[in-house]
Amino acid sequence: MIHQFKEYFQSKIELTDEQFDSISGPLKVKKFEKNEIIQYKGDILKYGFFVGKGLLRSYSIDAKGKEHIIQFAPENWFISDRNQMHNEPSDFFIEAIEATESVIVPDNFMSEAARKVPCLLALNVTMLHNSIRFMQKRINMLLSATAEERYLDFIKLYPNLTLRVPQWMIASYLGITPESLSRVRKELANKHFKP
């Protein structure tokens, strides 16, 4: 699993095995059972997760008990609650949708690693900008896109999740009802759309 994490970095920047070995000490691997909640709202965790195998999701629960899925994290995705960077309680739950193996990444990993391997600083900045871009696009889609546009964007972002995730979770992520999602899928099928 640590090897997969190293390959992820090496696919982004030039990083030798020796350089990776010099920074990998704080990394740990952990397995989670299907349906295991690995972070609760209110937790103050000092780490995030890099998914090597399996699938995680982050979500909140509103005052009426309704879930709102913020993110899915399949293989080679990171997931965390940014409140940890400010030593504040988490706003979100993180749950394993499938049995999952993850690299536990301390919240200060990138800044500490960049001291030893300076090229990681640029990668960290790029990753943060990509995260901001992702969230801006997600907010814009929720505010202004049709249900069909949101679903098509979901398929583009997560091409292999439609068969791995229950339909109600996809609907929650899209901010629509399961009935609306069924309608969208039926309309797309009538247009001979194939994901």
mmCIF file of C-alpha atoms in Angstrom, residues 103-182:
data_model
loop_
_atom_site.group_PDB
_atom_site.id
_atom_site.type_symbol
_atom_site.label_atom_id
_atom_site.label_comp_id
_atom_site.label_asym_id
_atom_site.label_seq_id
_atom_site.Cartn_x
_atom_site.Cartn_y
_atom_site.Cartn_z
ATOM 1 C CA VAL A 103 -2.518 5.054 3.921
ATOM 2 C CA ILE A 104 -2.925 7.242 7.001
ATOM 3 C CA VAL A 105 -1.342 10.589 6.116
ATOM 4 C CA PRO A 106 -0.513 12.938 9.028
ATOM 5 C CA ASP A 107 -1.833 16.464 8.482
ATOM 6 C CA ASN A 108 1.686 17.893 8.508
ATOM 7 C CA PHE A 109 3.107 15.243 6.170
ATOM 8 C CA MET A 110 3.482 17.402 3.070
ATOM 9 C CA SER A 111 5.030 20.385 4.836
ATOM 10 C CA GLU A 112 7.476 18.151 6.730
ATOM 11 C CA ALA A 113 8.273 16.103 3.612
ATOM 12 C CA ALA A 114 8.890 19.279 1.576
ATOM 13 C CA ARG A 115 11.666 20.220 3.996
ATOM 14 C CA LYS A 116 13.527 17.081 2.962
ATOM 15 C CA VAL A 117 12.363 16.938 -0.657
ATOM 16 C CA PRO A 118 11.688 20.530 -1.827
ATOM 17 C CA CYS A 119 9.909 19.517 -5.063
ATOM 18 C CA LEU A 120 7.021 18.318 -2.892
ATOM 19 C CA LEU A 121 6.179 21.917 -2.046
ATOM 20 C CA ALA A 122 5.069 22.616 -5.628
ATOM 21 C CA LEU A 123 3.074 19.370 -5.692
ATOM 22 C CA ASN A 124 1.364 20.315 -2.432
ATOM 23 C CA VAL A 125 0.391 23.712 -3.860
ATOM 24 C CA THR A 126 -0.934 22.058 -7.030
ATOM 25 C CA MET A 127 -2.952 19.546 -4.997
ATOM 26 C CA LEU A 128 -4.445 22.318 -2.847
ATOM 27 C CA HIS A 129 -5.388 24.349 -5.931
ATOM 28 C CA ASN A 130 -6.982 21.271 -7.507
ATOM 29 C CA SER A 131 -8.977 20.699 -4.323
ATOM 30 C CA ILE A 132 -10.202 24.304 -4.360
ATOM 31 C CA ARG A 133 -11.105 24.048 -8.068
ATOM 32 C CA PHE A 134 -13.003 20.816 -7.380
ATOM 33 C CA MET A 135 -15.014 22.406 -4.554
ATOM 34 C CA GLN A 136 -15.743 25.580 -6.552
ATOM 35 C CA LYS A 137 -17.035 23.515 -9.460
ATOM 36 C CA ARG A 138 -19.075 21.345 -7.098
ATOM 37 C CA ILE A 139 -20.698 24.374 -5.466
ATOM 38 C CA ASN A 140 -21.470 25.894 -8.850
ATOM 39 C CA MET A 141 -23.021 22.625 -10.074
ATOM 40 C CA LEU A 142 -25.210 22.397 -6.969
ATOM 41 C CA LEU A 143 -26.351 26.002 -7.374
ATOM 42 C CA SER A 144 -26.902 26.240 -11.096
ATOM 43 C CA ALA A 145 -26.850 22.917 -12.975
ATOM 44 C CA THR A 146 -29.811 20.729 -13.811
ATOM 45 C CA ALA A 147 -30.110 17.291 -12.256
ATOM 46 C CA GLU A 148 -29.067 15.747 -15.581
ATOM 47 C CA GLU A 149 -25.995 17.989 -15.834
ATOM 48 C CA ARG A 150 -25.001 17.090 -12.271
ATOM 49 C CA TYR A 151 -25.368 13.383 -12.981
ATOM 50 C CA LEU A 152 -23.318 13.604 -16.187
ATOM 51 C CA ASP A 153 -20.625 15.511 -14.296
ATOM 52 C CA PHE A 154 -20.666 12.820 -11.577
ATOM 53 C CA ILE A 155 -20.093 10.113 -14.206
ATOM 54 C CA LYS A 156 -17.214 12.107 -15.668
ATOM 55 C CA LEU A 157 -15.602 12.656 -12.264
ATOM 56 C CA TYR A 158 -16.262 9.165 -10.895
ATOM 57 C CA PRO A 159 -16.536 6.938 -14.001
ATOM 58 C CA ASN A 160 -16.478 3.612 -12.151
ATOM 59 C CA LEU A 161 -18.726 4.432 -9.192
ATOM 60 C CA THR A 162 -22.215 4.070 -10.662
ATOM 61 C CA LEU A 163 -22.041 0.297 -10.104
ATOM 62 C CA ARG A 164 -20.210 0.510 -6.753
ATOM 63 C CA VAL A 165 -22.398 3.049 -4.963
ATOM 64 C CA PRO A 166 -26.100 2.735 -4.044
ATOM 65 C CA GLN A 167 -28.347 5.050 -6.051
ATOM 66 C CA TRP A 168 -29.504 6.906 -2.921
ATOM 67 C CA MET A 169 -25.875 7.890 -2.219
ATOM 68 C CA ILE A 170 -25.439 9.235 -5.743
ATOM 69 C CA ALA A 171 -28.677 11.203 -5.315
ATOM 70 C CA SER A 172 -27.408 12.582 -1.993
ATOM 71 C CA TYR A 173 -24.132 13.656 -3.618
ATOM 72 C CA LEU A 174 -26.054 15.343 -6.436
ATOM 73 C CA GLY A 175 -28.411 17.114 -4.036
ATOM 74 C CA ILE A 176 -31.528 15.523 -5.545
ATOM 75 C CA THR A 177 -34.023 12.878 -4.464
ATOM 76 C CA PRO A 178 -33.582 9.229 -5.476
ATOM 77 C CA GLU A 179 -36.798 9.598 -7.488
ATOM 78 C CA SER A 180 -35.304 12.506 -9.436
ATOM 79 C CA LEU A 181 -32.187 10.459 -10.119
ATOM 80 C CA SER A 182 -34.315 7.586 -11.427
#
